[in-house]
Structure formats: C-alpha cells, structure tokens
mmCIF file of C-alpha atoms and ligand atoms in Angstrom:
data_model
loop_
_atom_site.group_PDB
_atom_site.id
_atom_site.type_symbol
_atom_site.label_atom_id
_atom_site.label_comp_id
_atom_site.label_asym_id
_atom_site.label_seq_id
_atom_site.Cartn_x
_atom_site.Cartn_y
_atom_site.Cartn_z
ATOM 1 C CA UNK A 1217 98.679 130.841 77.378
ATOM 2 C CA UNK A 1218 99.642 128.480 74.580
ATOM 3 C CA UNK A 1219 100.623 124.870 75.106
ATOM 4 C CA UNK A 1220 102.777 123.336 72.385
ATOM 5 C CA UNK A 1221 101.911 119.716 71.671
ATOM 6 C CA UNK A 1222 104.819 118.178 69.789
ATOM 7 C CA UNK A 1223 103.962 115.307 67.493
ATOM 8 C CA UNK A 1224 105.153 113.869 64.183
ATOM 9 C CA UNK A 1225 104.106 110.853 62.095
ATOM 10 C CA UNK A 1226 107.795 109.841 62.057
ATOM 11 C CA UNK A 1227 107.236 108.568 65.636
ATOM 12 C CA UNK A 1228 104.978 105.849 64.199
ATOM 13 C CA UNK A 1229 107.923 104.488 62.175
ATOM 14 C CA UNK A 1230 109.586 103.091 65.283
ATOM 15 C CA UNK A 1231 108.363 99.545 65.830
ATOM 16 C CA UNK A 1232 109.596 97.610 68.832
ATOM 17 C CA UNK A 1233 108.282 94.246 67.581
ATOM 18 C CA UNK A 1234 105.088 92.224 67.149
ATOM 19 C CA UNK A 1235 102.942 92.389 70.266
ATOM 20 C CA UNK A 1236 105.317 94.813 71.996
ATOM 21 C CA UNK A 1237 103.428 97.064 74.451
ATOM 22 C CA UNK A 1238 105.372 100.171 73.360
ATOM 23 C CA UNK A 1239 103.481 100.370 70.068
ATOM 24 C CA UNK A 1240 102.774 103.088 67.476
ATOM 25 C CA UNK A 1241 99.071 102.717 68.377
ATOM 26 C CA UNK A 1242 99.811 104.479 71.666
ATOM 27 C CA UNK A 1243 100.348 107.771 69.846
ATOM 28 C CA UNK A 1244 97.675 107.166 67.197
ATOM 29 C CA UNK A 1245 95.033 106.563 69.886
ATOM 30 C CA UNK A 1246 96.160 109.605 71.861
ATOM 31 C CA UNK A 1247 96.147 111.974 68.875
ATOM 32 C CA UNK A 1248 92.733 110.670 67.816
ATOM 33 C CA UNK A 1249 91.393 111.285 71.319
ATOM 34 C CA UNK A 1250 92.878 114.794 71.579
ATOM 35 C CA UNK A 1251 91.365 115.724 68.203
ATOM 36 C CA UNK A 1252 88.010 114.317 69.322
ATOM 37 C CA UNK A 1253 88.249 116.491 72.473
ATOM 38 C CA UNK A 1254 88.878 119.489 70.164
ATOM 39 C CA UNK A 1255 92.200 120.252 71.828
ATOM 40 C CA UNK A 1256 93.580 121.847 68.662
ATOM 41 C CA UNK A 1257 90.428 123.887 67.885
ATOM 42 C CA UNK A 1258 91.326 126.798 70.139
ATOM 43 C CA UNK A 1259 94.214 129.115 70.868
ATOM 44 C CA UNK A 1260 95.122 127.312 74.119
ATOM 45 C CA UNK A 1261 97.041 124.571 72.332
ATOM 46 C CA UNK A 1262 99.011 124.381 69.136
ATOM 47 C CA UNK A 1263 100.306 121.293 67.374
ATOM 48 C CA UNK A 1264 104.036 121.722 66.775
ATOM 49 C CA UNK A 1265 106.542 119.790 64.684
ATOM 50 C CA UNK A 1266 109.587 118.630 66.612
ATOM 51 C CA UNK A 1267 113.046 119.027 65.159
ATOM 52 C CA UNK A 1268 115.783 116.400 65.074
ATOM 53 C CA UNK A 1269 118.415 116.620 67.789
ATOM 54 C CA UNK A 1270 121.881 117.239 66.334
ATOM 55 C CA UNK A 1271 124.853 114.931 66.988
ATOM 56 C CA UNK A 1272 126.318 117.598 69.239
ATOM 57 C CA UNK A 1273 123.118 117.707 71.284
ATOM 58 C CA UNK A 1274 122.971 113.907 71.646
ATOM 59 C CA UNK A 1275 126.592 114.066 72.772
ATOM 60 C CA UNK A 1276 125.554 116.230 75.719
ATOM 61 C CA UNK A 1277 124.700 112.820 77.243
ATOM 62 C CA UNK A 1278 125.649 109.957 74.921
ATOM 63 C CA UNK A 1279 129.214 109.085 73.794
ATOM 64 C CA UNK A 1280 129.729 108.990 70.021
ATOM 65 C CA UNK A 1281 130.300 105.185 69.820
ATOM 66 C CA UNK A 1282 126.924 104.588 71.472
ATOM 67 C CA UNK A 1283 125.165 106.957 69.046
ATOM 68 C CA UNK A 1284 126.803 105.056 66.157
ATOM 69 C CA UNK A 1285 125.654 101.763 67.710
ATOM 70 C CA UNK A 1286 122.014 102.927 67.782
ATOM 71 C CA UNK A 1287 122.292 104.113 64.180
ATOM 72 C CA UNK A 1288 123.712 100.799 63.052
ATOM 73 C CA UNK A 1289 121.115 98.803 65.046
ATOM 74 C CA UNK A 1290 118.410 100.763 63.203
ATOM 75 C CA UNK A 1291 120.044 100.103 59.816
ATOM 76 C CA UNK A 1292 120.324 96.386 60.535
ATOM 77 C CA UNK A 1293 117.017 96.177 62.427
ATOM 78 C CA UNK A 1294 118.622 94.512 65.414
ATOM 79 C CA UNK A 1295 118.071 94.211 69.134
ATOM 80 C CA UNK A 1296 119.952 96.397 71.626
ATOM 81 C CA UNK A 1297 118.544 94.791 74.765
ATOM 82 C CA UNK A 1298 116.173 91.878 75.388
ATOM 83 C CA UNK A 1299 113.150 94.224 75.216
ATOM 84 C CA UNK A 1300 114.600 97.079 73.126
ATOM 85 C CA UNK A 1301 114.754 96.694 69.360
ATOM 86 C CA UNK A 1302 115.364 99.175 66.550
ATOM 87 C CA UNK A 1303 114.036 99.156 62.978
ATOM 88 C CA UNK A 1304 114.941 101.435 60.061
ATOM 89 C CA UNK A 1305 112.322 104.020 61.127
ATOM 90 C CA UNK A 1306 113.677 104.086 64.684
ATOM 91 C CA UNK A 1307 116.615 106.337 63.896
ATOM 92 C CA UNK A 1308 114.600 109.334 62.719
ATOM 93 C CA UNK A 1309 112.000 108.738 65.429
ATOM 94 C CA UNK A 1310 114.718 108.723 68.097
ATOM 95 C CA UNK A 1311 116.263 111.951 66.749
ATOM 96 C CA UNK A 1312 112.880 113.718 66.809
ATOM 97 C CA UNK A 1313 112.004 112.301 70.256
ATOM 98 C CA UNK A 1314 115.254 113.768 71.594
ATOM 99 C CA UNK A 1315 114.780 117.036 69.667
ATOM 100 C CA UNK A 1316 111.139 117.727 70.616
ATOM 101 C CA UNK A 1317 112.012 119.012 74.079
ATOM 102 C CA UNK A 1318 114.883 121.099 72.717
ATOM 103 C CA UNK A 1319 112.608 122.877 70.268
ATOM 104 C CA UNK A 1320 109.995 123.294 73.005
ATOM 105 C CA UNK A 1321 112.560 125.031 75.211
ATOM 106 C CA UNK A 1322 113.656 127.343 72.364
ATOM 107 C CA UNK A 1323 110.012 128.300 71.692
ATOM 108 C CA UNK A 1324 109.334 128.922 75.393
ATOM 109 C CA UNK A 1325 112.411 131.142 75.698
ATOM 110 C CA UNK A 1326 111.364 133.003 72.527
ATOM 111 C CA UNK A 1327 107.978 133.677 74.138
ATOM 112 C CA UNK A 1328 105.997 131.651 71.594
ATOM 113 C CA UNK A 1329 104.800 128.966 74.010
ATOM 114 C CA UNK A 1330 104.069 128.936 77.741
ATOM 115 C CA UNK A 1331 104.615 125.211 78.230
ATOM 116 C CA UNK A 1332 104.824 122.039 76.149
ATOM 117 C CA UNK A 1333 104.013 118.349 75.964
ATOM 118 C CA UNK A 1334 106.027 116.004 73.738
ATOM 119 C CA UNK A 1335 103.969 113.106 72.400
ATOM 120 C CA UNK A 1336 107.142 111.242 71.554
ATOM 121 C CA UNK A 1337 108.436 107.710 71.141
ATOM 122 C CA UNK A 1338 110.690 105.863 71.676
ATOM 123 C CA UNK A 1339 110.633 106.844 75.369
ATOM 124 C CA UNK A 1340 113.878 107.693 77.161
ATOM 125 C CA UNK A 1341 114.122 107.419 80.935
ATOM 126 C CA UNK A 1342 115.654 103.909 81.105
ATOM 127 C CA UNK A 1343 118.404 104.697 78.572
ATOM 128 C CA UNK A 1344 121.819 105.128 80.116
ATOM 129 C CA UNK A 1345 124.606 107.231 78.583
ATOM 130 C CA UNK A 1346 125.972 104.161 76.784
ATOM 131 C CA UNK A 1347 123.182 101.568 76.796
ATOM 132 C CA UNK A 1348 119.652 101.156 75.451
ATOM 133 C CA UNK A 1349 117.301 99.583 77.969
ATOM 134 C CA UNK A 1350 113.614 99.133 78.709
ATOM 135 C CA UNK A 1351 112.225 100.315 75.320
ATOM 136 C CA UNK A 1352 114.479 103.434 75.411
ATOM 137 C CA UNK A 1353 117.218 104.459 72.928
ATOM 138 C CA UNK A 1354 118.254 108.007 73.850
ATOM 139 C CA UNK A 1355 117.493 109.620 77.204
ATOM 140 C CA UNK A 1356 115.274 112.442 75.931
ATOM 141 C CA UNK A 1357 114.721 114.124 79.306
ATOM 142 C CA UNK A 1358 118.413 114.039 80.333
ATOM 143 C CA UNK A 1359 119.432 115.552 76.973
ATOM 144 C CA UNK A 1360 116.896 118.328 77.501
ATOM 145 C CA UNK A 1361 118.029 118.905 81.091
ATOM 146 C CA UNK A 1362 121.641 119.299 80.023
ATOM 147 C CA UNK A 1363 120.663 121.443 77.020
ATOM 148 C CA UNK A 1364 119.116 123.894 79.492
ATOM 149 C CA UNK A 1365 121.711 123.725 82.256
ATOM 150 C CA UNK A 1366 124.663 124.186 79.867
ATOM 151 C CA UNK A 1367 123.027 127.167 78.118
ATOM 152 C CA UNK A 1368 123.643 129.466 81.094
ATOM 153 C CA UNK A 1369 125.618 128.823 84.308
ATOM 154 C CA UNK A 1370 122.715 129.933 86.515
ATOM 155 C CA UNK A 1371 120.204 127.538 84.916
ATOM 156 C CA UNK A 1372 118.955 124.602 86.965
ATOM 157 C CA UNK A 1373 116.126 122.171 86.322
ATOM 158 C CA UNK A 1374 113.916 119.960 88.409
ATOM 159 C CA UNK A 1375 112.908 116.670 86.780
ATOM 160 C CA UNK A 1376 109.821 114.983 88.116
ATOM 161 C CA UNK A 1377 109.350 111.444 86.778
ATOM 162 C CA UNK A 1378 105.909 109.973 87.428
ATOM 163 C CA UNK A 1379 106.208 106.899 85.219
ATOM 164 C CA UNK A 1380 105.447 103.762 87.245
ATOM 165 C CA UNK A 1381 108.936 102.422 86.530
ATOM 166 C CA UNK A 1382 111.974 104.063 88.081
ATOM 167 C CA UNK A 1383 113.868 106.391 85.714
ATOM 168 C CA UNK A 1384 117.121 104.538 86.302
ATOM 169 C CA UNK A 1385 118.842 105.962 83.209
ATOM 170 C CA UNK A 1386 118.044 109.552 84.133
ATOM 171 C CA UNK A 1387 119.159 108.996 87.724
ATOM 172 C CA UNK A 1388 122.463 107.401 86.708
ATOM 173 C CA UNK A 1389 123.295 110.064 84.105
ATOM 174 C CA UNK A 1390 122.600 113.016 86.421
ATOM 175 C CA UNK A 1391 123.628 111.392 89.712
ATOM 176 C CA UNK A 1392 126.469 113.794 90.553
ATOM 177 C CA UNK A 1393 124.985 116.916 88.929
ATOM 178 C CA UNK A 1394 123.669 119.516 91.413
ATOM 179 C CA UNK A 1395 122.191 121.654 88.621
ATOM 180 C CA UNK A 1396 119.556 118.956 88.108
ATOM 181 C CA UNK A 1397 117.266 117.757 90.876
ATOM 182 C CA UNK A 1398 115.661 114.384 90.107
ATOM 183 C CA UNK A 1399 112.426 113.377 91.848
ATOM 184 C CA UNK A 1400 110.992 109.953 90.988
ATOM 185 C CA UNK A 1401 107.616 108.584 92.067
ATOM 186 C CA UNK A 1402 107.380 104.954 91.024
ATOM 187 C CA UNK A 1403 106.398 101.467 92.064
ATOM 188 C CA UNK A 1404 108.880 99.961 94.535
ATOM 189 C CA UNK A 1405 111.685 98.207 92.652
ATOM 190 C CA UNK A 1406 111.272 95.065 94.755
ATOM 191 C CA UNK A 1407 108.066 94.495 92.787
ATOM 192 C CA UNK A 1408 108.737 95.996 89.332
ATOM 193 C CA UNK A 1409 111.328 96.583 86.572
ATOM 194 C CA UNK A 1410 114.118 97.768 86.706
ATOM 195 C CA UNK A 1411 114.326 96.447 90.264
ATOM 196 C CA UNK A 1412 117.879 97.253 91.266
ATOM 197 C CA UNK A 1413 117.284 100.991 91.638
ATOM 198 C CA UNK A 1414 114.841 103.659 92.765
ATOM 199 C CA UNK A 1415 115.287 103.343 96.526
ATOM 200 C CA UNK A 1416 115.335 106.088 99.173
ATOM 201 C CA UNK A 1417 119.031 105.657 99.982
ATOM 202 C CA UNK A 1418 120.090 106.579 96.419
ATOM 203 C CA UNK A 1419 120.583 110.253 97.233
ATOM 204 C CA UNK A 1420 123.091 111.384 94.591
ATOM 205 C CA UNK A 1421 126.895 111.511 94.709
ATOM 206 C CA UNK A 1422 129.674 114.102 94.974
ATOM 207 C CA UNK A 1423 128.389 117.631 94.365
ATOM 208 C CA UNK A 1424 125.033 116.059 93.457
ATOM 209 C CA UNK A 1425 124.511 114.537 96.903
ATOM 210 C CA UNK A 1426 120.986 115.386 98.057
ATOM 211 C CA UNK A 1427 119.787 116.089 94.509
ATOM 212 C CA UNK A 1428 118.335 112.651 93.765
ATOM 213 C CA UNK A 1429 115.108 111.769 95.516
ATOM 214 C CA UNK A 1430 113.174 108.538 95.089
ATOM 215 C CA UNK A 1431 109.685 107.797 96.387
ATOM 216 C CA UNK A 1432 109.284 104.015 95.910
ATOM 217 C CA UNK A 1433 105.550 103.407 96.291
ATOM 218 C CA UNK A 1434 103.849 100.131 97.233
ATOM 219 C CA UNK A 1435 101.918 98.080 94.651
ATOM 220 C CA UNK A 1436 98.173 98.719 94.921
ATOM 221 C CA UNK A 1437 98.580 102.410 95.736
ATOM 222 C CA UNK A 1438 95.647 104.537 94.533
ATOM 223 C CA UNK A 1439 94.953 108.276 94.237
ATOM 224 C CA UNK A 1440 94.727 109.295 97.909
ATOM 225 C CA UNK A 1441 98.104 108.041 99.125
ATOM 226 C CA UNK A 1442 99.784 108.880 95.825
ATOM 227 C CA UNK A 1443 98.678 112.515 95.894
ATOM 228 C CA UNK A 1444 99.568 112.738 99.580
ATOM 229 C CA UNK A 1445 103.146 111.661 98.792
ATOM 230 C CA UNK A 1446 103.358 114.100 95.894
ATOM 231 C CA UNK A 1447 101.963 117.039 97.881
ATOM 232 C CA UNK A 1448 104.280 116.522 100.841
ATOM 233 C CA UNK A 1449 107.520 116.260 98.895
ATOM 234 C CA UNK A 1450 107.246 118.071 95.552
ATOM 235 C CA UNK A 1451 106.134 121.669 96.445
ATOM 236 C CA UNK A 1452 108.763 122.301 99.150
ATOM 237 C CA UNK A 1453 111.477 120.992 96.797
ATOM 238 C CA UNK A 1454 110.434 123.451 94.085
ATOM 239 C CA UNK A 1455 110.220 126.335 96.580
ATOM 240 C CA UNK A 1456 113.720 125.666 97.887
ATOM 241 C CA UNK A 1457 115.483 124.588 94.678
ATOM 242 C CA UNK A 1458 114.019 127.431 92.571
ATOM 243 C CA UNK A 1459 114.447 125.766 89.156
ATOM 244 C CA UNK A 1460 114.671 127.611 85.839
ATOM 245 C CA UNK A 1461 112.260 125.029 84.426
ATOM 246 C CA UNK A 1462 110.359 121.938 85.531
ATOM 247 C CA UNK A 1463 110.815 118.947 83.239
ATOM 248 C CA UNK A 1464 108.519 115.971 83.468
ATOM 249 C CA UNK A 1465 109.036 112.345 82.500
ATOM 250 C CA UNK A 1466 105.333 111.778 81.938
ATOM 251 C CA UNK A 1467 104.537 108.065 81.997
ATOM 252 C CA UNK A 1468 101.007 106.736 82.345
ATOM 253 C CA UNK A 1469 101.583 103.119 83.304
ATOM 254 C CA UNK A 1470 100.602 103.844 86.936
ATOM 255 C CA UNK A 1471 97.001 103.965 85.670
ATOM 256 C CA UNK A 1472 94.817 101.200 87.138
ATOM 257 C CA UNK A 1473 93.951 99.927 83.650
ATOM 258 C CA UNK A 1474 97.607 99.406 82.760
ATOM 259 C CA UNK A 1475 98.610 95.747 82.813
ATOM 260 C CA UNK A 1476 102.361 96.433 83.044
ATOM 261 C CA UNK A 1477 102.342 97.598 86.679
ATOM 262 C CA UNK A 1478 100.429 97.214 89.937
ATOM 263 C CA UNK A 1479 99.701 100.863 90.682
ATOM 264 C CA UNK A 1480 96.041 101.886 90.730
ATOM 265 C CA UNK A 1481 95.789 105.546 89.784
ATOM 266 C CA UNK A 1482 92.712 106.990 88.116
ATOM 267 C CA UNK A 1483 92.615 109.653 85.399
ATOM 268 C CA UNK A 1484 91.958 112.147 88.185
ATOM 269 C CA UNK A 1485 95.373 111.541 89.775
ATOM 270 C CA UNK A 1486 97.066 112.674 86.556
ATOM 271 C CA UNK A 1487 94.914 115.804 86.449
ATOM 272 C CA UNK A 1488 95.825 116.715 90.040
ATOM 273 C CA UNK A 1489 99.510 115.886 89.487
ATOM 274 C CA UNK A 1490 99.664 118.135 86.434
ATOM 275 C CA UNK A 1491 97.728 120.883 88.214
ATOM 276 C CA UNK A 1492 100.251 120.894 91.071
ATOM 277 C CA UNK A 1493 103.228 120.891 88.678
ATOM 278 C CA UNK A 1494 101.792 123.799 86.671
ATOM 279 C CA UNK A 1495 101.009 125.830 89.803
ATOM 280 C CA UNK A 1496 104.467 125.271 91.275
ATOM 281 C CA UNK A 1497 106.049 126.244 87.952
ATOM 282 C CA UNK A 1498 104.042 129.463 87.902
ATOM 283 C CA UNK A 1499 105.402 130.305 91.350
ATOM 284 C CA UNK A 1500 109.018 129.346 90.666
ATOM 285 C CA UNK A 1501 109.791 129.692 86.964
ATOM 286 C CA UNK A 1502 107.215 131.649 84.949
ATOM 287 C CA UNK A 1503 105.202 128.510 84.290
ATOM 288 C CA UNK A 1504 107.962 126.851 82.286
ATOM 289 C CA UNK A 1505 107.040 123.175 82.125
ATOM 290 C CA UNK A 1506 108.066 120.669 79.475
ATOM 291 C CA UNK A 1507 106.630 117.181 79.678
ATOM 292 C CA UNK A 1508 107.915 114.297 77.561
ATOM 293 C CA UNK A 1509 105.953 111.066 77.204
ATOM 294 C CA UNK A 1510 107.543 107.947 78.671
ATOM 295 C CA UNK A 1511 105.421 104.781 79.211
ATOM 296 C CA UNK A 1512 101.682 104.055 79.409
ATOM 297 C CA UNK A 1513 100.299 101.013 77.616
ATOM 298 C CA UNK A 1514 96.551 100.907 78.105
ATOM 299 C CA UNK A 1515 95.278 102.987 75.199
ATOM 300 C CA UNK A 1516 92.176 104.288 76.988
ATOM 301 C CA UNK A 1517 93.960 105.046 80.265
ATOM 302 C CA UNK A 1518 96.831 106.633 78.340
ATOM 303 C CA UNK A 1519 94.849 108.941 76.069
ATOM 304 C CA UNK A 1520 92.374 110.078 78.736
ATOM 305 C CA UNK A 1521 95.133 110.716 81.279
ATOM 306 C CA UNK A 1522 97.240 112.670 78.776
ATOM 307 C CA UNK A 1523 94.177 114.803 78.058
ATOM 308 C CA UNK A 1524 93.728 115.333 81.817
ATOM 309 C CA UNK A 1525 97.394 116.336 82.083
ATOM 310 C CA UNK A 1526 96.972 118.930 79.338
ATOM 311 C CA UNK A 1527 93.987 120.638 80.993
ATOM 312 C CA UNK A 1528 95.950 122.532 83.700
ATOM 313 C CA UNK A 1529 98.667 123.304 81.126
ATOM 314 C CA UNK A 1530 96.159 124.778 78.630
ATOM 315 C CA UNK A 1531 93.899 126.191 81.360
ATOM 316 C CA UNK A 1532 90.974 124.791 79.443
ATOM 317 C CA UNK A 1533 88.728 121.741 79.599
ATOM 318 C CA UNK A 1534 87.021 119.493 82.131
ATOM 319 C CA UNK A 1535 88.878 116.464 83.483
ATOM 320 C CA UNK A 1536 87.613 113.041 82.463
ATOM 321 C CA UNK A 1537 86.845 111.005 85.551
ATOM 322 C CA UNK A 1538 86.937 107.293 86.115
ATOM 323 C CA UNK A 1539 86.679 105.288 89.298
ATOM 324 C CA UNK A 1540 89.897 103.794 90.673
ATOM 325 C CA UNK A 1541 89.885 100.589 92.694
ATOM 326 C CA UNK A 1542 89.859 101.074 96.476
ATOM 327 C CA UNK A 1543 93.150 101.242 98.321
ATOM 328 C CA UNK A 1544 94.043 98.730 101.038
ATOM 329 C CA UNK A 1545 94.062 100.743 104.322
ATOM 330 C CA UNK A 1546 97.520 99.362 105.139
ATOM 331 C CA UNK A 1547 98.926 101.282 102.171
ATOM 332 C CA UNK A 1548 98.209 104.666 103.762
ATOM 333 C CA UNK A 1549 100.114 103.634 106.897
ATOM 334 C CA UNK A 1550 103.024 102.309 104.858
ATOM 335 C CA UNK A 1551 103.228 105.534 102.852
ATOM 336 C CA UNK A 1552 103.248 107.630 106.054
ATOM 337 C CA UNK A 1553 106.282 105.703 107.297
ATOM 338 C CA UNK A 1554 107.937 105.986 103.885
ATOM 339 C CA UNK A 1555 107.455 109.770 103.777
ATOM 340 C CA UNK A 1556 108.871 110.107 107.296
ATOM 341 C CA UNK A 1557 111.964 108.141 106.207
ATOM 342 C CA UNK A 1558 112.424 110.343 103.122
ATOM 343 C CA UNK A 1559 112.141 113.548 105.161
ATOM 344 C CA UNK A 1560 114.687 112.233 107.651
ATOM 345 C CA UNK A 1561 117.123 111.104 104.913
ATOM 346 C CA UNK A 1562 117.088 114.475 103.121
ATOM 347 C CA UNK A 1563 117.142 116.683 106.255
ATOM 348 C CA UNK A 1564 120.701 117.919 105.524
ATOM 349 C CA UNK A 1565 119.548 119.362 102.166
ATOM 350 C CA UNK A 1566 115.815 120.050 102.209
ATOM 351 C CA UNK A 1567 113.174 121.113 104.677
ATOM 352 C CA UNK A 1568 110.305 118.818 103.673
HETATM 353 ZN ZN1 ZN B 2951 107.033 102.782 82.674
#
C-alpha cells in the first residue's frame, strides 16, 4: 500500500487577499504537521509532485473563453467574484491543483500508488464551467471525474463531497451525467453559503436523473448523527453503483473549531469517514480513492483531520482525538426524518 500525497510549493503562490480564510498557511501548517507525524518516513506514503493540467484537460469542463479569463485575471491580479481573487501566482497554482488528481489517477492505473490525497489550492467545488465562485477557479474534482469517465466507456465514478458547503459547481457541471454519481454531505443551504442549492429535491436531470444526491445537514450536527447519515446512504450507493473509482471533495470546514460554518465534527468523524470510504473502495474498485482538498480554515482542525483522513488510506498511524461539543437531541430526530425523505425520494433508483 502506498498513498501518494500531492503537494507543491507553487500552491503557496496563490493569494486570495489580506485576511482571506483560504490562505497559503493552510497548506504550510498541514505539511508541517504531517512531517512532524513522520508521515513521509515510511513506505506507506510518498510525497509526489503534481503536474499541470493541459488546456485540453481543462476543456473537459471549462470553455476556452473562461480559461482565458482566469489567465488574464491572474496576469492583472483582479477579482473574479466578490470573494474570489487571482494574483500572478494563481495561474500556475490552479493548473497544478487541477493536474494533481490527473497524475494521481495515472499513477494508480500504472500500479505505482494505491490511493492519493491532493493537498491542493485553490479549491474547486464551487467553480462552475464558466464562472469562478467561492474561492474556486477551476473545478478540480469535476475535471478529474471527466478525465476518468472519458478514458473508457465503461468507467464511472462516485464523488463524495464532505466539505461543509454544498459543491454547487460540481453538481451543476455533472447534473445530467449518469457516469458520475454525486453525493454531498453539507450544512443545509438555508443556513450557509451557497444557499440556493444542495437540497434533497435536486436529483439530477435527463439521463443523470437519480445520480445527484444531497444530504443537507442541520447546523450544530456532531459526530453521531453525521456518521449515521453517512453510514445509511453511502455504502449502499457504492454497492449498487459499482464505481471504477471513488473521488472525494475533502473539505474540513465541518470541524467544530472552524469559524466558517456551524457544523460540530471532531477529528474522529474525519477518521471514520475516511475509513468507510477506503473500505467501500476496497470492495468496489480495488481501493482506488483520490481525495482533493477543498475548504477547512482552522489550521489545527484542518491539519489534524487531514492526518486522520490519511490513516485509513495509508493503513498506518493512530487517530488524533479531540472532544466535539454535544449535539442537541433534536438534531438526531431531525436527521432521522431527513434520511427517511432521502430514501423515499431516491426509491426509483437506489435501494437505501
Ligand atoms: Zn467549504
């Protein structure tokens, strides 16, 4: 077993602005912590250099004029959205962030890696085909999904997005594509950005109907109800969909320390989530898992939870535990009703 951890100093060259939560320090703190935990001192993990995505690969998702717009915004250091800015270093960072997953897939197929984690920035899951949004320039996970599904007609991928914000860009891009099953666990949009999306009734369209599943979770949710939701929905989807690979939009802003959201997960929730993903991937697709970093803004919560995520992937290490706040008992009841509604909605497609 070898886990590829994709990282490059070029990612630090993207700067979203003074005081912006999506900062270069996120990756610096994480790398420092992983080195301190001796992650790279054994054969279970290897630090890998990402490659740049080519224009043709970006065009799997993004139209040429949009790619040119991002390039020019980087050259002129201008804003693409109220909270999404580019600087000169953003262009190369964005190309490597989009290319990391592509190289990871090539290495997995070549038998050189069993699974991979991309410590990348800028993140991607809010980016639409033709617009930058929510700190995201290119949709790294959607590019990777299409890279895999267009390589061979029989290929299909399951994307699980556990960032606290809904992956609206990913959902919109892949909405009518039955070769890609999107599962999002996130804080209910009535209480968090982006707000207009991420609800249960967004089930996909056309041939992709039934292949888009949202679990909008209540603010204040902690480990018990979160893991219950995950365990009831995710494993049966993998068993029935039988993906070629499981791709993960790995965001850590659902951690209780994170000040950007109102979810209350501990480090342990990320360990158990990763453990379940890895075990399902072993059953369905030879353990092929590629995770790409999305959000996560508390440096301690972020670095410890990424380490906990890597443990089941590397099959080495002891999870770091912290104590989450208690969960309001009403949340468990709410989540039970929510899960019942999801099962009912997706009855025509999945036995959940
Ligand atoms: Zn987020």
